[in-house]
mmCIF file of C-alpha atoms in Angstrom:
data_model
loop_
_atom_site.group_PDB
_atom_site.id
_atom_site.type_symbol
_atom_site.label_atom_id
_atom_site.label_comp_id
_atom_site.label_asym_id
_atom_site.label_seq_id
_atom_site.Cartn_x
_atom_site.Cartn_y
_atom_site.Cartn_z
ATOM 1 C CA UNK A 945 -0.063 -0.041 0.046
ATOM 2 C CA UNK A 946 1.285 3.402 -0.945
ATOM 3 C CA UNK A 947 0.241 5.701 1.985
ATOM 4 C CA UNK A 948 -0.796 9.045 0.664
ATOM 5 C CA UNK A 949 -1.442 12.598 2.363
ATOM 6 C CA UNK A 950 -3.557 15.374 0.908
ATOM 7 C CA UNK A 951 -2.485 18.866 1.556
ATOM 8 C CA UNK A 952 -5.537 21.297 1.050
ATOM 9 C CA UNK A 953 -9.245 20.548 1.832
ATOM 10 C CA UNK A 954 -10.921 23.058 -0.657
ATOM 11 C CA UNK A 955 -12.725 21.963 -3.825
ATOM 12 C CA UNK A 956 -10.234 19.807 -5.351
ATOM 13 C CA UNK A 957 -8.667 18.006 -2.153
ATOM 14 C CA UNK A 958 -11.873 15.772 -1.214
ATOM 15 C CA UNK A 959 -12.124 14.760 -4.867
ATOM 16 C CA UNK A 960 -8.569 13.499 -4.927
ATOM 17 C CA UNK A 961 -9.212 11.937 -1.466
ATOM 18 C CA UNK A 962 -12.121 9.740 -2.930
ATOM 19 C CA UNK A 963 -9.875 8.603 -5.726
ATOM 20 C CA UNK A 964 -7.089 7.520 -2.956
ATOM 21 C CA UNK A 965 -9.811 5.663 -1.049
ATOM 22 C CA UNK A 966 -11.320 4.002 -3.930
ATOM 23 C CA UNK A 967 -7.811 2.665 -5.184
ATOM 24 C CA UNK A 968 -6.871 -0.627 -4.020
ATOM 25 C CA UNK A 969 -3.194 0.210 -3.889
ATOM 26 C CA UNK A 970 -3.434 3.628 -1.951
ATOM 27 C CA UNK A 971 -4.319 4.398 1.601
ATOM 28 C CA UNK A 972 -5.257 7.748 2.904
ATOM 29 C CA UNK A 973 -3.439 8.673 6.275
ATOM 30 C CA UNK A 974 -4.110 12.381 6.608
ATOM 31 C CA UNK A 975 -5.769 15.606 5.277
ATOM 32 C CA UNK A 976 -3.846 18.875 5.916
ATOM 33 C CA UNK A 977 -5.228 22.078 6.005
ATOM 34 C CA UNK A 978 -5.131 24.987 8.453
ATOM 35 C CA UNK A 979 -8.748 25.975 8.108
ATOM 36 C CA UNK A 980 -11.044 24.985 10.891
ATOM 37 C CA UNK A 981 -13.576 23.625 8.549
ATOM 38 C CA UNK A 982 -10.969 20.901 7.338
ATOM 39 C CA UNK A 983 -11.165 18.948 10.362
ATOM 40 C CA UNK A 984 -14.770 17.843 9.673
ATOM 41 C CA UNK A 985 -13.818 16.938 6.054
ATOM 42 C CA UNK A 986 -11.197 14.735 7.617
ATOM 43 C CA UNK A 987 -13.795 13.275 9.834
ATOM 44 C CA UNK A 988 -16.011 12.495 7.003
ATOM 45 C CA UNK A 989 -13.107 10.905 5.061
ATOM 46 C CA UNK A 990 -12.249 8.900 8.225
ATOM 47 C CA UNK A 991 -8.723 10.059 7.977
ATOM 48 C CA UNK A 992 -6.319 12.050 10.305
ATOM 49 C CA UNK A 993 -6.214 15.673 10.437
ATOM 50 C CA UNK A 994 -3.379 18.040 10.802
ATOM 51 C CA UNK A 995 -3.165 21.791 10.417
ATOM 52 C CA UNK A 996 0.308 21.709 8.904
ATOM 53 C CA UNK A 997 2.768 19.331 7.433
ATOM 54 C CA UNK A 998 5.058 20.027 10.375
ATOM 55 C CA UNK A 999 2.195 18.963 12.641
ATOM 56 C CA UNK A 1000 1.622 15.725 10.704
ATOM 57 C CA UNK A 1001 5.392 14.818 10.831
ATOM 58 C CA UNK A 1002 5.499 15.064 14.661
ATOM 59 C CA UNK A 1003 2.894 12.669 15.056
ATOM 60 C CA UNK A 1004 2.699 9.888 12.130
ATOM 61 C CA UNK A 1005 5.262 7.943 9.896
ATOM 62 C CA UNK A 1006 6.293 10.098 6.878
ATOM 63 C CA UNK A 1007 3.850 9.135 3.981
ATOM 64 C CA UNK A 1008 5.194 7.732 0.836
ATOM 65 C CA UNK A 1009 3.489 10.539 -1.218
ATOM 66 C CA UNK A 1010 1.357 13.838 -1.184
ATOM 67 C CA UNK A 1011 -1.150 15.340 -3.201
ATOM 68 C CA UNK A 1012 -1.083 19.090 -3.261
ATOM 69 C CA UNK A 1013 -4.021 21.096 -3.490
ATOM 70 C CA UNK A 1014 -3.173 24.416 -1.993
ATOM 71 C CA UNK A 1015 -3.495 27.866 -3.599
ATOM 72 C CA UNK A 1016 -1.557 28.388 -6.589
ATOM 73 C CA UNK A 1017 1.011 30.874 -5.115
ATOM 74 C CA UNK A 1018 1.711 28.178 -2.310
ATOM 75 C CA UNK A 1019 2.652 25.035 -4.544
ATOM 76 C CA UNK A 1020 6.236 25.872 -4.856
ATOM 77 C CA UNK A 1021 6.735 26.106 -0.990
ATOM 78 C CA UNK A 1022 4.446 23.179 -0.245
ATOM 79 C CA UNK A 1023 6.007 20.940 -2.813
ATOM 80 C CA UNK A 1024 9.707 21.713 -1.450
ATOM 81 C CA UNK A 1025 8.699 20.948 1.666
ATOM 82 C CA UNK A 1026 7.275 17.412 1.020
ATOM 83 C CA UNK A 1027 10.370 16.650 -1.216
ATOM 84 C CA UNK A 1028 12.838 17.627 1.651
ATOM 85 C CA UNK A 1029 10.971 15.098 3.871
ATOM 86 C CA UNK A 1030 10.981 12.464 1.208
ATOM 87 C CA UNK A 1031 7.628 12.160 -0.214
ATOM 88 C CA UNK A 1032 6.682 11.940 -4.118
ATOM 89 C CA UNK A 1033 4.250 14.548 -5.114
ATOM 90 C CA UNK A 1034 1.167 14.813 -7.359
ATOM 91 C CA UNK A 1035 0.760 18.457 -7.682
ATOM 92 C CA UNK A 1036 -2.311 20.260 -8.768
ATOM 93 C CA UNK A 1037 -1.981 22.362 -11.632
ATOM 94 C CA UNK A 1038 -0.585 24.978 -12.510
ATOM 95 C CA UNK A 1039 2.842 24.030 -11.002
ATOM 96 C CA UNK A 1040 3.280 27.470 -9.669
ATOM 97 C CA UNK A 1041 1.898 30.981 -10.030
ATOM 98 C CA UNK A 1042 4.970 32.224 -11.974
ATOM 99 C CA UNK A 1043 7.576 30.920 -14.410
ATOM 100 C CA UNK A 1044 10.360 31.743 -12.350
ATOM 101 C CA UNK A 1045 9.121 30.064 -9.325
ATOM 102 C CA UNK A 1046 8.284 26.979 -11.359
ATOM 103 C CA UNK A 1047 11.606 26.760 -12.844
ATOM 104 C CA UNK A 1048 13.069 26.945 -9.367
ATOM 105 C CA UNK A 1049 11.228 23.942 -8.248
ATOM 106 C CA UNK A 1050 12.303 21.900 -10.946
ATOM 107 C CA UNK A 1051 15.871 22.669 -10.312
ATOM 108 C CA UNK A 1052 14.927 21.874 -6.464
ATOM 109 C CA UNK A 1053 13.546 18.432 -7.454
ATOM 110 C CA UNK A 1054 16.652 17.707 -9.843
ATOM 111 C CA UNK A 1055 19.263 17.954 -6.930
ATOM 112 C CA UNK A 1056 20.948 14.652 -6.130
ATOM 113 C CA UNK A 1057 19.228 14.233 -2.694
ATOM 114 C CA UNK A 1058 15.610 14.397 -4.512
ATOM 115 C CA UNK A 1059 16.364 12.681 -7.671
ATOM 116 C CA UNK A 1060 14.618 9.211 -6.605
ATOM 117 C CA UNK A 1061 11.397 11.263 -5.821
ATOM 118 C CA UNK A 1062 8.858 11.832 -8.490
ATOM 119 C CA UNK A 1063 6.618 14.770 -9.470
ATOM 120 C CA UNK A 1064 3.586 14.356 -11.398
ATOM 121 C CA UNK A 1065 1.710 17.530 -12.228
ATOM 122 C CA UNK A 1066 -2.096 17.015 -11.992
ATOM 123 C CA UNK A 1067 -3.182 17.986 -15.321
ATOM 124 C CA UNK A 1068 -5.775 15.470 -15.106
ATOM 125 C CA UNK A 1069 -7.518 16.204 -18.360
ATOM 126 C CA UNK A 1070 -4.905 14.117 -20.362
ATOM 127 C CA UNK A 1071 -6.739 11.168 -18.839
ATOM 128 C CA UNK A 1072 -10.233 12.354 -19.617
ATOM 129 C CA UNK A 1073 -11.932 10.041 -22.144
ATOM 130 C CA UNK A 1074 -13.032 12.575 -24.479
ATOM 131 C CA UNK A 1075 -9.508 13.810 -24.692
ATOM 132 C CA UNK A 1076 -7.936 10.554 -25.226
ATOM 133 C CA UNK A 1077 -10.455 9.806 -27.965
ATOM 134 C CA UNK A 1078 -9.714 13.125 -29.574
ATOM 135 C CA UNK A 1079 -6.034 12.224 -29.374
ATOM 136 C CA UNK A 1080 -6.744 8.750 -30.909
ATOM 137 C CA UNK A 1081 -8.697 10.210 -33.798
ATOM 138 C CA UNK A 1082 -5.997 12.818 -34.578
ATOM 139 C CA UNK A 1083 -3.387 10.110 -34.252
ATOM 140 C CA UNK A 1084 -5.083 7.890 -36.633
ATOM 141 C CA UNK A 1085 -4.723 10.242 -39.481
ATOM 142 C CA UNK A 1086 -8.465 10.159 -40.227
ATOM 143 C CA UNK A 1087 -8.538 14.042 -40.134
ATOM 144 C CA UNK A 1088 -5.856 14.114 -42.533
ATOM 145 C CA UNK A 1089 -3.183 16.968 -41.893
ATOM 146 C CA UNK A 1090 -4.392 19.254 -39.200
ATOM 147 C CA UNK A 1091 -4.768 22.655 -40.115
ATOM 148 C CA UNK A 1092 -6.431 24.629 -37.103
ATOM 149 C CA UNK A 1093 -8.283 24.312 -33.716
ATOM 150 C CA UNK A 1094 -11.089 26.348 -32.388
ATOM 151 C CA UNK A 1095 -11.779 26.329 -28.635
ATOM 152 C CA UNK A 1096 -14.002 27.706 -25.871
ATOM 153 C CA UNK A 1097 -14.227 27.714 -22.268
ATOM 154 C CA UNK A 1098 -17.138 29.995 -21.313
ATOM 155 C CA UNK A 1099 -19.322 29.880 -18.218
ATOM 156 C CA UNK A 1100 -20.249 32.167 -15.296
ATOM 157 C CA UNK A 1101 -18.654 31.835 -11.784
ATOM 158 C CA UNK A 1102 -20.981 32.872 -9.077
ATOM 159 C CA UNK A 1103 -20.004 35.194 -6.003
ATOM 160 C CA UNK A 1104 -19.677 32.311 -3.583
ATOM 161 C CA UNK A 1105 -16.898 30.625 -5.868
ATOM 162 C CA UNK A 1106 -14.473 33.705 -5.012
ATOM 163 C CA UNK A 1107 -15.808 34.385 -1.233
ATOM 164 C CA UNK A 1108 -14.999 30.547 -0.348
ATOM 165 C CA UNK A 1109 -11.409 31.194 -1.778
ATOM 166 C CA UNK A 1110 -10.665 35.079 -1.863
ATOM 167 C CA UNK A 1111 -7.357 34.466 -3.506
ATOM 168 C CA UNK A 1112 -9.125 33.667 -6.701
ATOM 169 C CA UNK A 1113 -10.287 37.161 -7.107
ATOM 170 C CA UNK A 1114 -6.611 38.449 -7.394
ATOM 171 C CA UNK A 1115 -3.965 37.836 -10.249
ATOM 172 C CA UNK A 1116 -0.949 38.469 -7.979
ATOM 173 C CA UNK A 1117 -2.002 35.608 -5.713
ATOM 174 C CA UNK A 1118 -2.386 33.262 -8.832
ATOM 175 C CA UNK A 1119 -6.283 34.016 -9.379
ATOM 176 C CA UNK A 1120 -7.688 34.871 -12.714
ATOM 177 C CA UNK A 1121 -9.358 32.616 -15.304
ATOM 178 C CA UNK A 1122 -6.046 32.080 -17.203
ATOM 179 C CA UNK A 1123 -4.124 30.398 -14.570
ATOM 180 C CA UNK A 1124 -7.092 28.858 -13.084
ATOM 181 C CA UNK A 1125 -9.054 27.391 -16.108
ATOM 182 C CA UNK A 1126 -7.394 28.296 -19.293
ATOM 183 C CA UNK A 1127 -4.058 26.301 -18.231
ATOM 184 C CA UNK A 1128 -6.207 23.219 -18.486
ATOM 185 C CA UNK A 1129 -6.873 23.870 -22.020
ATOM 186 C CA UNK A 1130 -3.241 24.757 -22.946
ATOM 187 C CA UNK A 1131 -2.002 21.479 -21.554
ATOM 188 C CA UNK A 1132 -4.517 19.619 -23.663
ATOM 189 C CA UNK A 1133 -3.677 21.732 -26.723
ATOM 190 C CA UNK A 1134 0.094 20.901 -26.033
ATOM 191 C CA UNK A 1135 -0.852 17.400 -25.716
ATOM 192 C CA UNK A 1136 -3.147 17.203 -28.872
ATOM 193 C CA UNK A 1137 -0.925 19.506 -31.113
ATOM 194 C CA UNK A 1138 2.393 20.063 -29.694
ATOM 195 C CA UNK A 1139 4.085 23.281 -28.458
ATOM 196 C CA UNK A 1140 2.688 26.671 -28.732
ATOM 197 C CA UNK A 1141 5.279 29.190 -30.161
ATOM 198 C CA UNK A 1142 3.276 32.397 -30.523
ATOM 199 C CA UNK A 1143 0.277 34.198 -28.922
ATOM 200 C CA UNK A 1144 -1.792 37.172 -29.303
ATOM 201 C CA UNK A 1145 -4.686 38.044 -26.732
ATOM 202 C CA UNK A 1146 -7.298 40.666 -26.306
ATOM 203 C CA UNK A 1147 -8.860 40.861 -22.827
ATOM 204 C CA UNK A 1148 -12.822 40.790 -22.661
ATOM 205 C CA UNK A 1149 -14.788 43.405 -20.887
ATOM 206 C CA UNK A 1150 -14.640 43.590 -17.179
ATOM 207 C CA UNK A 1151 -18.151 42.610 -15.637
ATOM 208 C CA UNK A 1152 -17.554 42.190 -11.721
ATOM 209 C CA UNK A 1153 -17.955 45.429 -9.854
ATOM 210 C CA UNK A 1154 -16.004 44.308 -6.791
ATOM 211 C CA UNK A 1155 -12.911 46.762 -6.633
ATOM 212 C CA UNK A 1156 -10.725 43.757 -4.839
ATOM 213 C CA UNK A 1157 -11.508 41.586 -8.043
ATOM 214 C CA UNK A 1158 -8.272 42.718 -10.191
ATOM 215 C CA UNK A 1159 -7.866 39.165 -11.778
ATOM 216 C CA UNK A 1160 -8.609 38.853 -15.739
ATOM 217 C CA UNK A 1161 -12.297 37.417 -16.459
ATOM 218 C CA UNK A 1162 -11.407 36.528 -20.179
ATOM 219 C CA UNK A 1163 -9.536 36.780 -23.458
ATOM 220 C CA UNK A 1164 -9.725 36.106 -27.203
ATOM 221 C CA UNK A 1165 -6.750 34.306 -27.975
ATOM 222 C CA UNK A 1166 -4.643 33.670 -31.296
ATOM 223 C CA UNK A 1167 -2.309 30.593 -31.349
ATOM 224 C CA UNK A 1168 0.388 29.542 -33.291
ATOM 225 C CA UNK A 1169 2.102 25.997 -32.722
ATOM 226 C CA UNK A 1170 5.537 25.038 -33.777
ATOM 227 C CA UNK A 1171 3.943 22.387 -36.080
ATOM 228 C CA UNK A 1172 2.190 25.334 -38.215
ATOM 229 C CA UNK A 1173 -1.256 24.788 -36.676
ATOM 230 C CA UNK A 1174 -2.992 27.878 -36.083
ATOM 231 C CA UNK A 1175 -5.659 28.273 -33.482
ATOM 232 C CA UNK A 1176 -8.220 30.546 -31.817
ATOM 233 C CA UNK A 1177 -9.601 30.531 -28.337
ATOM 234 C CA UNK A 1178 -12.282 32.305 -26.417
ATOM 235 C CA UNK A 1179 -12.034 32.167 -22.436
ATOM 236 C CA UNK A 1180 -14.507 33.971 -20.050
ATOM 237 C CA UNK A 1181 -15.560 33.348 -16.533
ATOM 238 C CA UNK A 1182 -18.429 36.131 -16.565
ATOM 239 C CA UNK A 1183 -20.910 34.817 -19.092
ATOM 240 C CA UNK A 1184 -23.679 32.097 -18.859
ATOM 241 C CA UNK A 1185 -22.867 29.485 -21.357
ATOM 242 C CA UNK A 1186 -22.648 25.761 -21.989
ATOM 243 C CA UNK A 1187 -19.224 26.090 -23.864
ATOM 244 C CA UNK A 1188 -16.699 24.741 -21.719
ATOM 245 C CA UNK A 1189 -15.252 21.421 -20.834
ATOM 246 C CA UNK A 1190 -16.965 20.765 -17.692
ATOM 247 C CA UNK A 1191 -20.550 21.236 -18.821
ATOM 248 C CA UNK A 1192 -19.623 19.354 -22.253
ATOM 249 C CA UNK A 1193 -18.064 16.098 -20.583
ATOM 250 C CA UNK A 1194 -19.753 16.304 -16.990
ATOM 251 C CA UNK A 1195 -16.272 15.826 -15.500
ATOM 252 C CA UNK A 1196 -16.963 18.210 -12.615
ATOM 253 C CA UNK A 1197 -19.948 16.933 -10.454
ATOM 254 C CA UNK A 1198 -20.472 20.734 -9.246
ATOM 255 C CA UNK A 1199 -21.232 21.602 -12.987
ATOM 256 C CA UNK A 1200 -24.318 20.148 -14.423
ATOM 257 C CA UNK A 1201 -23.482 18.317 -17.681
ATOM 258 C CA UNK A 1202 -25.416 19.518 -20.810
ATOM 259 C CA UNK A 1203 -27.562 16.972 -22.654
ATOM 260 C CA UNK A 1204 -25.777 16.407 -25.953
ATOM 261 C CA UNK A 1205 -22.738 17.993 -24.854
ATOM 262 C CA UNK A 1206 -22.322 21.581 -26.231
ATOM 263 C CA UNK A 1207 -18.931 21.544 -28.346
ATOM 264 C CA UNK A 1208 -16.121 23.314 -26.941
ATOM 265 C CA UNK A 1209 -13.424 22.151 -29.306
ATOM 266 C CA UNK A 1210 -13.568 21.909 -32.954
ATOM 267 C CA UNK A 1211 -10.471 20.470 -35.099
ATOM 268 C CA UNK A 1212 -9.920 21.219 -38.717
ATOM 269 C CA UNK A 1213 -7.958 18.633 -40.991
ATOM 270 C CA UNK A 1214 -7.342 18.221 -44.678
ATOM 271 C CA UNK A 1215 -9.576 15.269 -44.798
ATOM 272 C CA UNK A 1216 -12.272 15.995 -42.139
ATOM 273 C CA UNK A 1217 -13.144 17.982 -39.182
ATOM 274 C CA UNK A 1218 -13.724 16.914 -35.574
ATOM 275 C CA UNK A 1219 -16.360 18.447 -32.749
ATOM 276 C CA UNK A 1220 -15.523 17.403 -29.228
ATOM 277 C CA UNK A 1221 -17.285 16.510 -26.945
ATOM 278 C CA UNK A 1222 -19.911 15.141 -29.493
ATOM 279 C CA UNK A 1223 -17.262 13.251 -30.915
ATOM 280 C CA UNK A 1224 -18.563 14.053 -34.817
ATOM 281 C CA UNK A 1225 -16.292 13.593 -37.571
ATOM 282 C CA UNK A 1226 -17.523 15.550 -40.886
ATOM 283 C CA UNK A 1227 -15.933 14.126 -44.059
ATOM 284 C CA UNK A 1228 -16.635 13.561 -47.799
ATOM 285 C CA UNK A 1229 -15.563 9.963 -47.499
ATOM 286 C CA UNK A 1230 -16.846 7.813 -50.613
ATOM 287 C CA UNK A 1231 -17.409 10.782 -52.842
ATOM 288 C CA UNK A 1232 -15.626 13.848 -54.224
ATOM 289 C CA UNK A 1233 -14.022 16.493 -51.826
ATOM 290 C CA UNK A 1234 -15.986 19.439 -52.522
ATOM 291 C CA UNK A 1235 -18.283 21.842 -51.257
ATOM 292 C CA UNK A 1236 -20.715 21.144 -53.778
ATOM 293 C CA UNK A 1237 -21.247 17.683 -52.041
ATOM 294 C CA UNK A 1238 -23.124 16.963 -49.061
ATOM 295 C CA UNK A 1239 -21.019 16.324 -45.950
ATOM 296 C CA UNK A 1240 -21.410 12.934 -43.881
ATOM 297 C CA UNK A 1241 -20.770 12.371 -40.372
ATOM 298 C CA UNK A 1242 -19.351 9.702 -38.286
ATOM 299 C CA UNK A 1243 -19.911 9.367 -34.620
ATOM 300 C CA UNK A 1244 -17.289 7.872 -32.010
ATOM 301 C CA UNK A 1245 -18.614 6.545 -28.880
ATOM 302 C CA UNK A 1246 -16.760 7.211 -25.481
ATOM 303 C CA UNK A 1247 -16.490 5.222 -22.504
ATOM 304 C CA UNK A 1248 -17.358 7.292 -19.461
ATOM 305 C CA UNK A 1249 -14.225 6.994 -16.856
ATOM 306 C CA UNK A 1250 -13.198 9.046 -14.089
ATOM 307 C CA UNK A 1251 -10.235 11.244 -14.914
ATOM 308 C CA UNK A 1252 -9.264 11.760 -11.218
ATOM 309 C CA UNK A 1253 -9.284 7.822 -10.749
ATOM 310 C CA UNK A 1254 -7.291 7.072 -13.727
ATOM 311 C CA UNK A 1255 -4.643 9.945 -12.771
ATOM 312 C CA UNK A 1256 -4.229 8.280 -9.398
ATOM 313 C CA UNK A 1257 -3.604 4.933 -10.716
ATOM 314 C CA UNK A 1258 -0.979 6.362 -13.135
ATOM 315 C CA UNK A 1259 0.489 8.452 -9.963
ATOM 316 C CA UNK A 1260 0.813 4.725 -8.272
ATOM 317 C CA UNK A 1261 2.657 3.631 -11.578
ATOM 318 C CA UNK A 1262 4.869 6.965 -11.757
ATOM 319 C CA UNK A 1263 6.107 6.209 -8.182
ATOM 320 C CA UNK A 1264 6.823 2.698 -9.000
ATOM 321 C CA UNK A 1265 9.091 3.952 -12.244
ATOM 322 C CA UNK A 1266 6.993 4.926 -15.158
ATOM 323 C CA UNK A 1267 7.423 8.119 -16.755
ATOM 324 C CA UNK A 1268 4.744 10.858 -15.653
ATOM 325 C CA UNK A 1269 2.161 11.612 -18.487
ATOM 326 C CA UNK A 1270 2.687 15.299 -17.504
ATOM 327 C CA UNK A 1271 6.076 16.225 -16.182
ATOM 328 C CA UNK A 1272 7.363 19.320 -14.348
ATOM 329 C CA UNK A 1273 8.789 20.475 -17.784
ATOM 330 C CA UNK A 1274 5.268 19.938 -19.492
ATOM 331 C CA UNK A 1275 3.511 21.842 -16.729
ATOM 332 C CA UNK A 1276 6.106 24.485 -16.975
ATOM 333 C CA UNK A 1277 5.573 25.078 -20.756
ATOM 334 C CA UNK A 1278 1.618 25.295 -19.889
ATOM 335 C CA UNK A 1279 2.438 28.127 -17.492
ATOM 336 C CA UNK A 1280 4.749 29.678 -19.837
ATOM 337 C CA UNK A 1281 1.786 30.135 -22.498
ATOM 338 C CA UNK A 1282 -0.439 31.268 -19.674
ATOM 339 C CA UNK A 1283 1.999 34.035 -18.802
ATOM 340 C CA UNK A 1284 2.586 35.032 -22.477
ATOM 341 C CA UNK A 1285 -1.332 35.346 -22.587
ATOM 342 C CA UNK A 1286 -1.319 37.734 -19.769
ATOM 343 C CA UNK A 1287 1.565 39.587 -21.365
ATOM 344 C CA UNK A 1288 -0.262 39.960 -24.600
ATOM 345 C CA UNK A 1289 -3.376 41.149 -22.676
ATOM 346 C CA UNK A 1290 -1.642 43.965 -20.971
ATOM 347 C CA UNK A 1291 0.617 44.876 -23.891
ATOM 348 C CA UNK A 1292 0.316 47.280 -26.994
ATOM 349 C CA UNK A 1293 -1.235 44.674 -29.295
ATOM 350 C CA UNK A 1294 2.033 42.787 -30.096
ATOM 351 C CA UNK A 1295 2.436 38.829 -30.207
ATOM 352 C CA UNK A 1296 4.244 37.117 -27.540
ATOM 353 C CA UNK A 1297 6.891 34.362 -28.979
ATOM 354 C CA UNK A 1298 7.599 31.770 -26.559
#
């Protein structure tokens, strides 16, 4: 059994806890969070509660591994502490709130005394069945040469989302729709199409009146990949909309899944196009490829699976020697792209080369 502790009892921590509890090869030994409400969450999970890593280390044997679910601007300091005490780490995305500190963490992890420890960054959507099916279709060549991609992540976050964790309102604390939400899509885009090399972005109109809310709410983004593929993406957390990953896939139980799955990605190839998550391939198969011909469509079935459970299973394999699906370098690359979006939003209209 791999003994795992979870650091952070917010929205994501308990979801990771359920995966740990349901995996036959892992046991949940503690929940760590300074919040007074965290103790009752630990009781519900039937595990130990500690207000800090130091308090845990003084009470129980050092766990084998930890899952870090703390605010973005604490990811590096918490992970460094865990590595220093000999624990493997599954670190929630993003790897940090700045590229510089994320790079520092990778350098710290590469030191001789830490090299035997593994870091898996929690870009869990690489395990989502819709993403895996999309990659399978692209890699099969059935779309031909990929030309472009269009994406959407648009929905409305209520006030209580920010009240529950005030750091989400502030860009200086790691808040904002770019590092919290768009970073997921950046990692998926990297996973599907390779590295992004150029970004242009225009910010959306600010909707929230709270003066303490200085984090960005959205942007229209133009992307170029090293492969030559181009893309557009609209991200916004201040509009009622079904066009987002959560509503389309039902991945997050707190966000209702839309019947039929409103599409949030469209992939355009030389032989066919694909919409996700309805997984419809539009093509001219069997006829002349021409706009004068009617398009035909194929639909691909997707087997429903839980991304967090699949990621936890992979974390066990990583601890036992398998290469991580999302390495620290992969995660840093996603953070660099998000930082470029922010620079482009605040700049003079210039594009940012990565």
